[in-house]
XYZ file of C-alpha atoms in Angstrom:
770
model
C 0.008 22.545 -22.659
C -3.724 21.835 -22.150
C -6.076 22.323 -25.066
C -9.783 22.106 -25.689
C -11.376 22.096 -29.145
C -14.546 24.171 -29.384
C -16.868 24.619 -32.355
C -19.481 27.204 -33.324
C -21.835 28.641 -32.105
C -19.817 29.232 -28.922
C -16.680 30.654 -30.553
C -17.824 34.251 -30.876
C -18.879 34.532 -27.243
C -15.592 33.040 -26.046
C -13.602 35.232 -28.423
C -15.263 38.351 -27.030
C -14.147 37.377 -23.531
C -10.624 36.401 -24.500
C -9.744 38.622 -27.451
C -9.012 35.564 -29.591
C -9.936 35.447 -33.324
C -13.583 34.900 -34.211
C -15.188 32.497 -36.647
C -14.817 28.789 -37.398
C -13.404 26.097 -35.190
C -10.910 27.160 -32.549
C -8.064 25.298 -30.847
C -7.703 26.984 -27.483
C -4.664 26.965 -25.230
C -5.921 26.641 -21.669
C -2.926 28.637 -20.425
C -4.434 31.610 -22.322
C -8.085 30.852 -21.897
C -8.284 29.627 -18.330
C -10.037 26.746 -16.660
C -13.402 25.506 -17.912
C -16.449 24.768 -15.757
C -19.931 23.952 -16.961
C -22.229 26.878 -17.670
C -25.677 26.132 -19.077
C -25.981 29.507 -20.769
C -22.708 29.714 -22.709
C -21.666 26.032 -22.397
C -18.397 27.320 -20.974
C -17.214 29.151 -17.911
C -13.822 30.846 -17.909
C -11.825 30.995 -14.718
C -8.233 31.873 -13.947
C -5.985 28.867 -13.307
C -3.167 28.343 -10.854
C -0.059 26.538 -12.081
C 0.377 25.058 -8.597
C -2.988 23.290 -8.610
C -2.764 19.521 -8.154
C -5.563 17.143 -9.128
C -6.586 14.038 -7.199
C -7.275 11.528 -9.990
C -7.389 8.171 -8.199
C -8.563 7.093 -4.739
C -8.757 3.827 -2.816
C -9.578 3.053 0.787
C -9.919 0.157 3.202
C -11.670 1.513 6.273
C -13.843 0.150 9.095
C -16.967 -1.468 7.591
C -15.963 -0.097 4.161
C -13.824 -1.798 1.514
C -14.006 1.129 -0.910
C -14.723 4.852 -1.040
C -18.360 4.406 -2.121
C -19.124 2.310 0.953
C -17.266 4.810 3.137
C -19.356 7.699 1.804
C -22.553 5.748 2.469
C -21.473 5.359 6.097
C -20.493 9.022 6.459
C -23.599 10.412 4.794
C -25.801 8.258 7.018
C -24.010 9.385 10.171
C -22.772 5.923 11.143
C -20.655 5.241 14.215
C -17.948 2.752 13.172
C -16.665 1.976 16.679
C -17.256 -1.656 17.653
C -15.870 -4.726 19.378
C -12.896 -6.506 17.878
C -14.233 -8.972 15.244
C -14.073 -12.605 16.338
C -11.932 -13.563 13.337
C -9.294 -11.110 14.576
C -9.378 -12.470 18.142
C -8.374 -15.989 17.110
C -4.922 -14.998 15.839
C -4.228 -12.798 18.863
C -5.263 -15.506 21.302
C -3.220 -18.157 19.480
C -0.183 -15.883 19.854
C -0.923 -15.262 23.526
C -1.177 -18.995 24.167
C 2.330 -19.498 22.800
C 3.691 -16.473 24.648
C 2.161 -17.191 28.080
C -0.662 -18.962 29.872
C -2.735 -15.782 30.009
C -5.234 -15.100 27.226
C -6.732 -11.618 26.953
C -10.513 -11.658 27.051
C -11.310 -7.946 27.088
C -10.285 -5.866 24.089
C -10.870 -2.118 23.833
C -13.613 -1.057 21.444
C -12.364 0.785 18.358
C -13.073 1.288 14.654
C -11.601 -2.053 13.544
C -11.157 -3.472 10.064
C -12.914 -6.783 9.472
C -9.666 -8.588 8.666
C -5.964 -7.898 8.264
C -4.741 -11.455 7.622
C -5.500 -11.822 3.901
C -3.571 -10.851 0.791
C -3.528 -11.830 -2.886
C 0.109 -12.951 -2.900
C -0.112 -14.639 -6.312
C -1.141 -11.349 -7.965
C 2.068 -9.711 -6.737
C 4.129 -12.827 -7.515
C 4.967 -13.538 -3.903
C 5.090 -16.949 -2.306
C 2.654 -17.756 0.519
C 5.554 -17.934 2.945
C 6.990 -14.581 1.844
C 3.572 -12.972 2.235
C 2.960 -14.597 5.628
C 6.231 -13.129 6.907
C 5.321 -9.627 5.688
C 3.810 -7.005 7.984
C 0.062 -6.603 7.243
C 0.642 -2.843 6.902
C 2.830 -3.529 3.859
C 0.407 -5.997 2.288
C -2.696 -3.810 2.630
C -0.867 -0.669 1.492
C 0.352 -2.518 -1.612
C -3.150 -3.650 -2.597
C -4.693 -0.224 -1.925
C -2.000 1.441 -4.027
C -2.821 -0.825 -6.955
C -6.512 -0.004 -6.591
C -5.841 3.755 -6.552
C -3.824 3.439 -9.766
C -6.582 1.432 -11.466
C -9.244 3.813 -10.164
C -7.412 6.581 -12.013
C -7.412 4.509 -15.217
C -3.658 3.852 -15.239
C -3.547 0.135 -14.448
C -1.588 -2.502 -16.302
C 1.694 -1.127 -17.640
C 0.624 2.517 -18.003
C 2.965 3.770 -15.263
C 5.668 1.081 -15.411
C 9.134 2.616 -15.529
C 7.708 6.140 -15.140
C 8.765 8.938 -12.813
C 6.164 8.135 -10.145
C 6.740 9.327 -6.586
C 5.535 7.401 -3.516
C 4.938 9.168 -0.192
C 3.559 7.252 2.800
C 2.607 8.370 6.292
C 3.514 5.550 8.664
C 4.471 5.147 12.324
C 5.285 1.459 12.889
C 4.931 -0.353 16.203
C 6.557 -3.488 14.719
C 3.958 -5.706 16.382
C 4.031 -8.300 13.616
C 7.807 -8.563 13.795
C 7.419 -9.133 17.533
C 4.971 -11.976 16.885
C 7.359 -13.615 14.385
C 10.259 -13.264 16.809
C 8.366 -15.006 19.604
C 6.412 -17.564 17.575
C 8.972 -18.609 14.945
C 12.381 -17.044 15.646
C 13.969 -19.202 12.928
C 12.053 -17.131 10.372
C 13.166 -13.761 11.706
C 15.917 -13.273 9.124
C 13.519 -14.168 6.302
C 11.032 -11.617 7.604
C 13.493 -8.704 7.808
C 12.647 -6.938 4.530
C 8.904 -7.428 4.874
C 8.883 -5.757 8.280
C 11.220 -2.812 7.701
C 9.235 0.434 8.134
C 11.197 2.152 5.362
C 10.162 -0.566 2.900
C 6.442 0.324 3.083
C 6.835 2.833 0.245
C 9.788 1.077 -1.407
C 7.724 -2.067 -2.000
C 5.430 -0.016 -4.225
C 8.264 1.286 -6.384
C 9.875 -2.149 -6.506
C 6.799 -4.130 -7.578
C 5.557 -1.471 -9.982
C 8.908 -0.264 -11.316
C 8.473 3.399 -10.345
C 11.502 5.689 -10.673
C 10.404 8.776 -8.722
C 11.202 9.850 -5.136
C 10.148 7.397 -2.474
C 9.831 7.929 1.261
C 8.066 7.066 4.501
C 7.153 10.073 6.644
C 6.636 9.885 10.405
C 5.487 13.019 12.218
C 3.081 11.028 14.420
C -0.612 11.928 13.887
C 0.067 14.398 11.057
C 2.208 11.966 9.018
C -0.138 11.303 6.096
C -1.158 14.953 5.571
C 2.507 15.955 5.763
C 3.104 13.260 3.115
C 0.475 14.995 0.947
C 2.330 18.309 1.357
C 5.681 16.724 0.430
C 4.085 15.029 -2.595
C 2.692 18.391 -3.757
C 6.119 19.998 -3.507
C 7.696 17.115 -5.413
C 5.148 17.490 -8.224
C 5.544 21.259 -8.370
C 9.327 20.911 -8.471
C 8.957 18.342 -11.269
C 10.755 15.672 -9.243
C 7.969 13.339 -10.341
C 5.181 13.491 -12.906
C 2.549 11.754 -10.753
C 2.593 10.950 -7.055
C 1.061 8.243 -4.911
C 0.372 9.375 -1.372
C -1.244 7.505 1.487
C -1.325 6.480 5.085
C -2.064 3.308 6.997
C -2.711 2.399 10.594
C -3.445 -1.075 11.998
C -3.797 -2.288 15.549
C -2.429 -5.827 15.338
C -2.388 -6.333 19.123
C -5.079 -3.888 20.279
C -4.980 -4.957 23.938
C -1.364 -3.761 24.011
C -1.459 -1.089 21.299
C -4.470 1.102 22.165
C -4.018 0.879 25.914
C -0.272 1.431 25.935
C -0.585 4.421 23.609
C -2.831 6.290 26.035
C -1.168 9.555 27.027
C -4.383 10.992 28.357
C -6.295 11.321 25.073
C -8.103 7.938 24.933
C -11.770 8.572 25.664
C -13.699 6.753 28.363
C -16.381 5.451 25.967
C -14.163 4.872 22.919
C -15.743 7.786 21.014
C -14.371 11.152 19.964
C -17.030 13.695 21.009
C -15.225 16.502 19.225
C -16.068 20.070 20.400
C -18.651 18.751 22.909
C -18.466 19.732 26.574
C -18.480 16.062 27.634
C -15.534 15.171 25.417
C -12.635 13.406 27.094
C -10.492 12.141 24.197
C -10.525 10.045 21.032
C -11.188 6.412 20.335
C -8.902 4.179 18.301
C -9.284 3.321 14.639
C -7.713 1.487 11.712
C -7.573 2.051 7.995
C -5.675 2.752 4.825
C -6.201 5.499 2.237
C -4.171 6.017 -0.965
C -4.524 8.759 -3.585
C -2.936 9.386 -6.976
C -1.991 13.031 -7.632
C -1.130 14.852 -10.840
C -0.704 18.509 -11.897
C -4.151 19.857 -12.778
C -3.096 21.158 -16.196
C -1.790 17.717 -17.159
C -4.852 15.981 -15.744
C -7.106 18.230 -17.853
C -5.038 17.565 -20.962
C -5.075 13.805 -20.310
C -8.837 13.871 -19.682
C -8.431 12.246 -16.279
C -11.183 11.675 -13.748
C -10.641 14.505 -11.239
C -12.076 13.999 -7.749
C -10.940 17.353 -6.372
C -8.147 19.924 -6.690
C -5.537 20.632 -4.042
C -4.979 24.385 -4.239
C -2.262 24.664 -1.614
C -0.771 23.355 1.620
C 1.602 24.228 4.437
C 3.395 22.572 7.327
C 5.146 23.970 10.406
C 6.023 23.071 13.983
C 4.841 24.282 17.372
C 8.362 25.139 18.461
C 8.620 25.733 22.208
C 5.331 25.183 24.039
C 4.244 24.051 27.494
C 5.384 20.537 26.516
C 6.193 18.727 23.299
C 2.719 17.147 23.324
C 0.873 20.415 24.072
C -0.681 22.022 20.950
C 0.145 25.619 20.036
C -2.732 27.823 18.813
C -0.399 30.397 17.271
C 1.414 27.753 15.213
C -1.916 26.349 14.041
C -3.079 29.829 13.041
C 0.102 30.392 11.047
C 0.007 27.059 9.212
C -3.559 27.756 8.055
C -2.618 31.253 6.898
C 0.407 29.875 5.020
C -1.803 27.299 3.281
C -4.253 30.017 2.182
C -1.355 32.049 0.836
C 0.050 29.044 -1.009
C -3.372 28.333 -2.499
C -4.006 31.956 -3.451
C -7.592 31.866 -2.194
C -9.774 34.314 -0.285
C -10.391 32.830 3.213
C -14.037 33.947 3.006
C -14.508 31.369 0.198
C -13.702 28.527 2.614
C -17.038 26.846 3.439
C -15.828 23.953 5.582
C -12.925 22.927 7.824
C -12.223 19.241 8.439
C -10.622 19.621 11.856
C -8.022 17.412 13.474
C -10.447 17.100 16.411
C -8.703 15.339 19.279
C -11.897 15.539 21.340
C -9.999 16.694 24.417
C -10.795 19.532 26.815
C -7.468 21.156 25.997
C -6.976 20.350 22.326
C -10.381 21.344 20.903
C -10.405 24.946 22.233
C -6.836 25.468 21.061
C -7.649 24.206 17.568
C -10.742 26.418 17.292
C -8.725 29.413 18.508
C -6.089 28.766 15.835
C -8.737 28.614 13.086
C -10.612 31.652 14.445
C -7.453 33.779 14.698
C -6.428 32.819 11.157
C -9.815 33.967 9.806
C -9.701 37.158 11.881
C -6.730 38.340 9.814
C -9.060 38.653 6.807
C -12.722 38.823 7.866
C -15.137 39.697 10.665
C -17.914 37.476 9.325
C -19.388 35.018 11.834
C -20.564 31.423 11.518
C -20.139 31.092 7.762
C -17.780 28.077 7.844
C -18.872 24.606 8.951
C -16.470 22.508 11.003
C -16.410 18.796 11.799
C -14.155 15.795 12.263
C -14.197 12.275 10.841
C -12.842 11.094 14.208
C -16.408 11.251 15.507
C -17.201 8.394 13.090
C -14.155 6.177 13.438
C -11.772 7.456 16.068
C -8.143 8.424 15.651
C -6.275 6.687 12.816
C -2.923 7.991 14.037
C -0.600 8.322 11.003
C -3.537 7.784 8.604
C -5.749 10.365 10.353
C -4.861 13.290 8.081
C -5.522 11.543 4.788
C -8.722 10.040 6.221
C -9.909 13.600 6.865
C -8.802 14.569 3.359
C -10.817 11.666 1.912
C -13.923 12.815 3.793
C -13.459 16.321 2.353
C -12.896 14.972 -1.182
C -16.098 12.912 -1.047
C -18.029 15.831 0.450
C -16.987 18.024 -2.485
C -17.835 15.293 -4.983
C -21.323 14.756 -3.550
C -21.795 18.442 -2.668
C -22.876 17.528 0.852
C -21.284 17.957 4.284
C -21.773 14.965 6.635
C -22.623 15.387 10.294
C -19.980 15.606 12.991
C -21.347 13.116 15.517
C -21.874 13.399 19.280
C -22.074 17.186 19.416
C -24.764 18.381 21.827
C -23.381 21.070 24.147
C -20.402 23.141 22.978
C -17.177 22.898 24.939
C -17.506 25.647 27.575
C -14.122 27.037 26.500
C -15.239 27.554 22.879
C -17.399 30.490 21.840
C -18.676 29.393 18.441
C -21.120 32.299 18.196
C -18.256 34.785 18.155
C -16.261 32.848 15.550
C -16.481 32.102 11.819
C -17.269 28.474 12.701
C -20.342 26.392 13.411
C -20.336 22.650 14.106
C -22.199 20.758 11.414
C -24.692 18.455 13.172
C -26.487 16.869 10.184
C -25.959 15.976 6.535
C -26.517 19.244 4.670
C -26.328 20.357 1.024
C -23.086 22.190 0.316
C -24.256 25.488 -1.098
C -21.693 27.933 -2.458
C -21.653 30.996 -4.720
C -18.319 30.141 -6.312
C -16.244 26.940 -6.397
C -16.684 24.933 -3.184
C -13.545 25.068 -1.036
C -12.480 23.635 2.292
C -9.486 23.134 4.539
C -8.142 20.021 6.255
C -6.032 20.181 9.409
C -3.813 17.493 10.902
C -1.802 18.052 14.075
C 1.017 15.772 15.144
C 2.000 14.762 18.652
C 5.475 15.593 17.369
C 4.419 19.240 17.112
C 4.316 19.129 13.301
C 1.144 20.701 11.910
C -0.284 20.457 8.389
C -3.110 22.178 6.548
C -4.371 21.538 3.004
C -6.746 23.647 0.885
C -9.116 21.693 -1.338
C -11.435 22.810 -4.131
C -14.134 20.953 -6.020
C -13.182 19.409 -9.348
C -13.735 21.443 -12.496
C -16.409 20.199 -14.865
C -15.917 20.497 -18.598
C -17.906 21.170 -21.696
C -18.798 17.800 -23.209
C -16.518 17.913 -26.237
C -16.364 14.139 -26.753
C -16.944 12.544 -30.100
C -19.477 9.774 -30.452
C -18.511 6.177 -31.096
C -17.855 5.402 -34.785
C -20.272 2.465 -34.581
C -23.227 1.371 -32.498
C -21.167 -1.649 -31.433
C -18.622 -1.569 -28.604
C -16.198 -4.026 -27.063
C -15.402 -4.416 -23.354
C -12.417 -6.490 -22.199
C -12.165 -7.619 -18.558
C -9.563 -9.976 -17.149
C -8.057 -11.443 -13.981
C -5.471 -13.980 -12.941
C -8.180 -16.415 -11.813
C -11.678 -17.308 -12.945
C -13.029 -16.661 -9.439
C -11.660 -13.129 -9.422
C -12.980 -12.467 -12.920
C -16.491 -13.611 -12.007
C -16.499 -11.252 -9.008
C -15.393 -8.430 -11.300
C -18.223 -9.191 -13.739
C -20.709 -8.848 -10.874
C -19.108 -5.575 -9.815
C -19.493 -4.152 -13.320
C -23.136 -5.199 -13.442
C -23.763 -3.542 -10.052
C -21.939 -0.439 -11.224
C -24.208 -0.132 -14.277
C -27.302 -0.514 -12.109
C -26.128 2.377 -9.904
C -24.889 4.540 -12.798
C -27.473 4.385 -15.552
C -26.251 7.641 -17.152
C -22.607 6.605 -17.425
C -20.921 7.328 -20.766
C -20.588 3.786 -22.093
C -17.775 4.690 -24.486
C -15.756 6.189 -21.627
C -16.405 3.018 -19.646
C -14.986 0.847 -22.443
C -12.043 3.191 -22.985
C -11.130 3.263 -19.275
C -11.434 -0.501 -18.823
C -9.710 -1.539 -22.037
C -6.796 0.912 -21.824
C -6.508 1.411 -18.062
C -6.465 -2.117 -16.673
C -4.019 -4.990 -16.793
C -4.793 -7.931 -19.076
C -4.118 -11.319 -17.520
C -4.530 -15.031 -18.190
C -8.326 -15.247 -17.712
C -9.851 -13.040 -20.404
C -13.405 -12.026 -21.193
C -14.423 -9.843 -24.146
C -17.977 -8.684 -24.823
C -19.465 -7.080 -27.938
C -22.590 -5.031 -27.222
C -24.688 -2.132 -28.484
C -25.669 -0.114 -25.407
C -25.923 -0.236 -21.609
C -29.046 -2.404 -21.718
C -27.314 -4.935 -23.954
C -24.185 -4.937 -21.784
C -26.203 -5.455 -18.580
C -28.046 -8.326 -20.221
C -24.792 -10.055 -21.188
C -23.256 -9.532 -17.728
C -26.351 -11.000 -16.053
C -26.183 -13.956 -18.438
C -22.575 -14.569 -17.387
C -23.631 -14.609 -13.737
C -26.199 -17.330 -14.378
C -24.333 -19.894 -16.506
C -21.096 -21.850 -16.570
C -18.793 -20.055 -18.953
C -17.781 -23.178 -20.857
C -21.400 -23.292 -22.078
C -21.089 -19.950 -23.879
C -21.792 -20.204 -27.613
C -22.566 -16.561 -28.317
C -20.141 -14.982 -30.843
C -20.472 -11.708 -28.962
C -19.148 -13.244 -25.709
C -15.573 -14.540 -25.742
C -13.851 -16.210 -22.781
C -10.601 -18.111 -22.611
C -7.724 -18.955 -20.245
C -4.201 -18.517 -21.590
C -1.093 -20.033 -20.039
C 2.082 -18.069 -19.350
C 3.941 -19.533 -22.312
C 1.233 -18.382 -24.737
C 1.207 -14.897 -23.207
C 4.977 -14.610 -23.574
C 4.775 -15.831 -27.159
C 2.110 -13.263 -28.018
C 4.188 -10.452 -26.490
C 6.892 -11.203 -29.022
C 4.255 -10.760 -31.767
C 2.985 -7.383 -30.501
C 4.202 -5.560 -33.621
C 2.192 -7.896 -35.863
C -0.791 -7.549 -33.503
C -0.735 -3.743 -33.697
C -0.530 -3.850 -37.463
C -3.478 -6.252 -37.680
C -5.597 -4.130 -35.306
C -4.916 -1.013 -37.415
C -5.950 -2.917 -40.555
C -9.204 -3.922 -38.866
C -9.895 -0.369 -37.682
C -9.548 0.902 -41.255
C -12.220 -1.560 -42.290
C -14.527 -0.099 -39.623
C -16.069 -1.085 -36.307
C -18.282 -3.772 -37.810
C -19.417 -6.884 -35.973
C -16.938 -9.110 -37.841
C -14.086 -6.718 -37.037
C -14.856 -6.705 -33.317
C -15.276 -10.479 -33.267
C -11.759 -10.887 -34.658
C -10.377 -8.387 -32.113
C -12.084 -10.312 -29.309
C -10.690 -13.599 -30.585
C -7.189 -12.161 -30.804
C -7.525 -10.839 -27.252
C -8.811 -14.071 -25.714
C -6.095 -16.048 -27.483
C -3.515 -14.006 -25.593
C -2.564 -11.273 -28.060
C -0.933 -8.263 -26.446
C -3.403 -5.716 -27.833
C -2.626 -2.008 -27.769
C -6.171 -0.909 -26.916
C -5.300 2.768 -27.331
C -5.328 2.167 -31.105
C -9.094 1.657 -30.995
C -9.612 5.136 -29.575
C -7.148 7.077 -31.680
C -8.718 10.393 -32.694
C -11.461 10.091 -30.066
C -11.510 12.395 -27.052
C -12.487 9.886 -24.407
C -12.316 10.580 -20.666
C -11.232 8.265 -17.872
C -13.888 7.491 -15.283
C -13.924 5.717 -11.921
C -14.831 2.040 -12.354
C -14.575 -1.221 -10.364
C -10.959 -2.201 -9.743
C -9.227 -5.595 -9.650
C -10.863 -8.158 -7.343
C -8.035 -9.412 -5.167
C -8.505 -12.906 -3.773
C -8.477 -12.937 0.019
C -5.850 -15.621 0.674
C -4.890 -16.057 4.301
C -1.352 -14.937 5.120
C -0.352 -15.215 8.771
C 2.659 -16.512 10.630
C 2.399 -20.116 11.865
C 4.686 -21.566 14.497
C 5.437 -24.665 12.398
C 6.207 -22.942 9.070
C 9.675 -24.437 8.680
C 9.652 -27.295 11.172
C 8.497 -29.783 8.552
C 11.363 -29.042 6.167
C 13.931 -29.065 8.972
C 12.780 -32.459 10.258
C 12.568 -33.933 6.784
C 16.072 -32.768 5.938
C 17.428 -34.412 9.084
C 15.484 -37.568 8.310
C 16.870 -37.601 4.792
C 20.456 -37.214 5.956
C 19.962 -39.954 8.542
C 18.393 -42.251 5.956
C 21.260 -41.688 3.551
C 23.727 -42.693 6.251
C 21.749 -45.868 6.932
C 21.214 -46.490 3.195
C 17.436 -46.293 3.702
C 16.576 -44.971 0.263
C 14.079 -43.778 -0.689
C 12.617 -41.872 2.274
C 10.609 -39.751 -0.156
C 7.235 -41.184 0.777
C 7.705 -39.924 4.345
C 8.195 -36.346 3.164
C 5.412 -36.059 0.602
C 3.126 -33.393 2.098
C 2.891 -31.205 -1.011
C 0.434 -32.191 -3.738
C 2.230 -32.437 -7.072
C 0.257 -31.491 -10.179
C 0.783 -31.198 -13.932
C 0.881 -34.687 -15.448
C -2.366 -36.345 -16.405
C -1.178 -39.848 -15.503
C 0.434 -38.564 -12.279
C 3.614 -40.485 -13.052
C 6.317 -38.268 -11.609
C 10.010 -38.984 -11.334
C 11.507 -39.017 -7.874
C 13.457 -35.869 -8.750
C 10.220 -34.065 -9.645
C 8.587 -35.135 -6.388
C 11.570 -34.054 -4.279
C 11.888 -30.667 -6.016
C 8.143 -29.993 -5.790
C 8.096 -30.833 -2.081
C 11.103 -28.636 -1.331
C 9.614 -25.746 -3.317
C 6.281 -26.192 -1.586
C 7.780 -26.247 1.882
C 10.161 -23.330 1.449
C 7.758 -21.151 -0.535
C 4.706 -22.090 1.533
C 2.527 -23.934 -1.016
C 0.293 -26.945 -0.369
C 0.454 -27.909 -4.046
C 2.950 -27.333 -6.854
C 2.422 -27.739 -10.590
C 5.629 -28.995 -12.187
C 5.151 -26.502 -15.035
C 4.635 -23.443 -12.797
C 7.274 -20.743 -13.127
C 9.491 -20.296 -10.046
C 9.332 -16.491 -10.254
C 5.534 -16.419 -10.630
C 5.366 -18.567 -7.499
C 7.181 -15.785 -5.659
C 10.649 -17.303 -5.643
C 13.773 -15.159 -5.553
C 17.542 -15.603 -5.532
C 17.737 -15.926 -1.738
C 15.188 -18.728 -1.661
C 16.909 -20.283 -4.682
C 20.119 -20.704 -2.675
C 18.244 -22.487 0.122
C 16.400 -24.717 -2.305
C 19.590 -25.716 -4.118
C 21.432 -26.418 -0.844
C 18.587 -28.611 0.368
C 18.307 -30.497 -2.921
C 22.055 -31.128 -3.006
C 21.922 -32.458 0.535
C 18.891 -34.643 -0.033
C 19.773 -35.987 -3.475
C 23.553 -36.060 -3.231
C 24.003 -33.888 -6.312
C 25.808 -30.646 -7.168
C 23.166 -28.214 -8.442
C 23.999 -24.502 -8.483
C 21.703 -21.493 -8.080
C 22.180 -20.686 -11.758
C 20.721 -24.088 -12.612
C 17.460 -23.197 -10.893
C 17.313 -19.682 -12.327
C 17.889 -21.014 -15.846
C 15.381 -23.832 -15.335
C 12.546 -22.120 -13.444
C 10.050 -25.018 -13.427
C 10.099 -28.294 -11.523
C 10.018 -30.120 -14.847
C 13.064 -28.343 -16.278
C 15.040 -28.381 -13.026
C 14.436 -32.126 -12.666
C 15.921 -32.646 -16.133
C 18.946 -30.541 -15.195
C 19.292 -32.392 -11.902
C 19.200 -35.748 -13.665
C 22.109 -34.672 -15.834
C 24.171 -33.354 -12.922
C 23.307 -35.829 -10.196
C 26.028 -38.227 -9.164
C 23.415 -40.813 -8.461
C 20.256 -40.919 -10.593
C 16.930 -41.884 -9.139
C 14.468 -43.711 -11.353
C 10.660 -43.293 -11.287
C-alpha cells in the first residue's frame, strides 16, 4: 500500500475531491486517492492509477562514444552520428588473432557504431581471477558491470537486493566469436572457458554473483530480443514471480570483418548509415552497446520513494505468422501488436505523442512499418500528423538484440528531458510512404515535447524471427515535496571503493555532479549514497554543512595527497579484509552505538564518531540515520570500475606446463631446487622479503593458474577469484612439484599462501627450508 502524508492547508481541497474526512493531518492511501503529480495551484494533482504500471527506477548504458546515459543523451540531443572506423585499440587484438590463424591480416573493417574498448573488466571487484576473466566472453563481462551500475543508479547497491526475489531477463543472440578465438589461439584453455562463454550464462552470472532468487533467462528472438525481454519482465512482475526485475540487452562485434559482413541479408546499407524513412535509404549500419534497466511496480516504487525515470504502461508481443518469407515483415501483425499494447496500457491512442520506430531503413521495411502504425491509429482516430516518429538507428545503426532496449532508452531520456531528438538523414520521404495522410510526421530536429496531459510514447522492435514487440511508455509522476528537513545543519557523506584509484575517480565524479546539479537535494544525495552503495576497504567520510561546503572539501581532496589530511571533518582510511570481517561480527554493537549517538543529536562530535567508526571498518546500518525521515533516492555517480585488461593470450598456460615438466625432470635428476627458474610471479607481504620455499612455490602456482603477476601471501584465495575447480589443479600441481600429499580441503581451509604453506610443511614428506 502506497501512502503520502499531507498537512493543512491542502487537506480540505483534497477532501472535497475524494470525499475523505476534512481537517487536520491526513494519511492518504494512494489506492483510494490516486497518483500524485505536481500542481502549482493546489500542490497536488489527482490522477487514476493502473495496478499494471511498472516504474523504471535504475538505468545504465555503455554505448558508442558514451559510457553512461548522460553522455548518450548529450549525443542524441545534439544530433550526433556515432558511426565511425574501428578504433585502433580494437584492431590490435583482431590482427594478433588473424596472425595466429593465417598469414592474411584484414586491413579494411566496415564502419559501424563501435564501442571504444571491449577488452577491459574490473575482475577484482567481482572476485574473479585475471585468467577467469580473460577466458570469459566480453558480452558477459560488460553486461555484469552494467547490471551493477543500474542497481546502484536506482539506489540499491551494496547488499540491498542480496538474497531477494530479483528477476533477470536478457536479450542476447550470441555468435560465440570469443569462444572461437580461444579455441584457435589456446585450445588447452577451452574447457576452462566453457562456463564463461555459454550464452545461457549471461543472465545466470548476474543471479550467481549477486545472489538473486527470481526467474532468470536469456531471450533470443533476433532483433526484438531485448524489447521482448522487457515484456517478459513486466509479466513476471505483474504475476508476482519477482519483486524487482533487471532487464537488458547487449550486442558486440568482436570480429567485425566477419560479423557485420557475414550477417548481411540485404539490409546492410551502402554507406553504413540507417537513413530511416528517406527515399535514398538502403539498409542499416552496424552498432554495438549494452543497456540495462531496473524495473519495479509503480505503486511500490512510489511507496519506497524511488527515483522514477519513466513508467511502462503496457506492452505486447506477437509473431508475423505466415508471410512472403520468414524474414519479410507483416504490416497486419505490426498493427495488431501496437493495438494490443494500447489495450494492455489502457491509454487513448490519441495521447501518444511519439513513436520510436524499429526503422530498418530499407525500401521494403520502412513502408510496412509505417502502414502498421497508421492502420493501428486508424482504428481510433482520423487525426493527421499529430505523432512524431523517429529511430535511434539513424544515430548508431542496428544493435541487433540490444536494438529494442536502445530505442526504449532513447524514449525514456526524451520523456525525462521533455524533448524529442532528431531522426537523422531524413530529407525526402520514401516514395511508398504518404506521411501527410497519416498520424505520423518524421521529427527532423530537437524539439520541445509539448503535451496537454502526461507525455506518452510507443517503442517498436521487430525481429528477423518474425517476433514483434511494442511497449507504451509514460513520463514519470512528480510528487508534492513532502520531505522533512535535516535535523541538523551538518551532514555526513560516505564514499568507498576497493582501491584508492577508484575512490579518487569517484570523488571527482561527485564534484562534477554537484557542479551540474546545483539544485540537488543534498539530504537525498547523502541518503542515497550512504544507504544505496556498497562499503568497501577504502573509505572516505565527509562532514559538511551545505553544497558549497561539500564542493570545497571534494576539490580539496582532488588537490592533495590523502595521507596529509588533518581535518576532523574529512576521514579516510584503508581497512584490510580481516578487520572488515571482525567488524561484521560486531554489527549488533555498532547499531546500538549509532542509535545512542542519534539520540544525542546530529552534533559535530556525534558525526565525527560515526565517521571514525565507519573508516575503522564498522559495518554501519546507515538507514538508522534516516529513520523517521522521508528521503527520496536520486540518480548519482555509480562505482568507478577499474579498466583492467582481460583478453586471451596464446601463452596463458604454457609457462606453468613447461615449469611442471622441468620440475618433474629436475626431481628425477635430483636437481633441487629448480625454484629460481620458475619464479615469474612477484611475491609480496613480508617486509624483509624472506619467504620460505613453500611460500614461493605456492605463490607462483597461484599466480600462473589464476593469472596474476604478483601475489600477496596474505591475500584470500576466494577474493583472488579462486574456486574449487582451480583448487584441484593447484593442489595436484603442488603435490607433483613438492612431493607432498595436500588435498583440496587443505587449500579451502587455508585460503592464503601463508596458511597453506604452514599446512604443506606439516604434510610434506620432504620439508624444504628457506
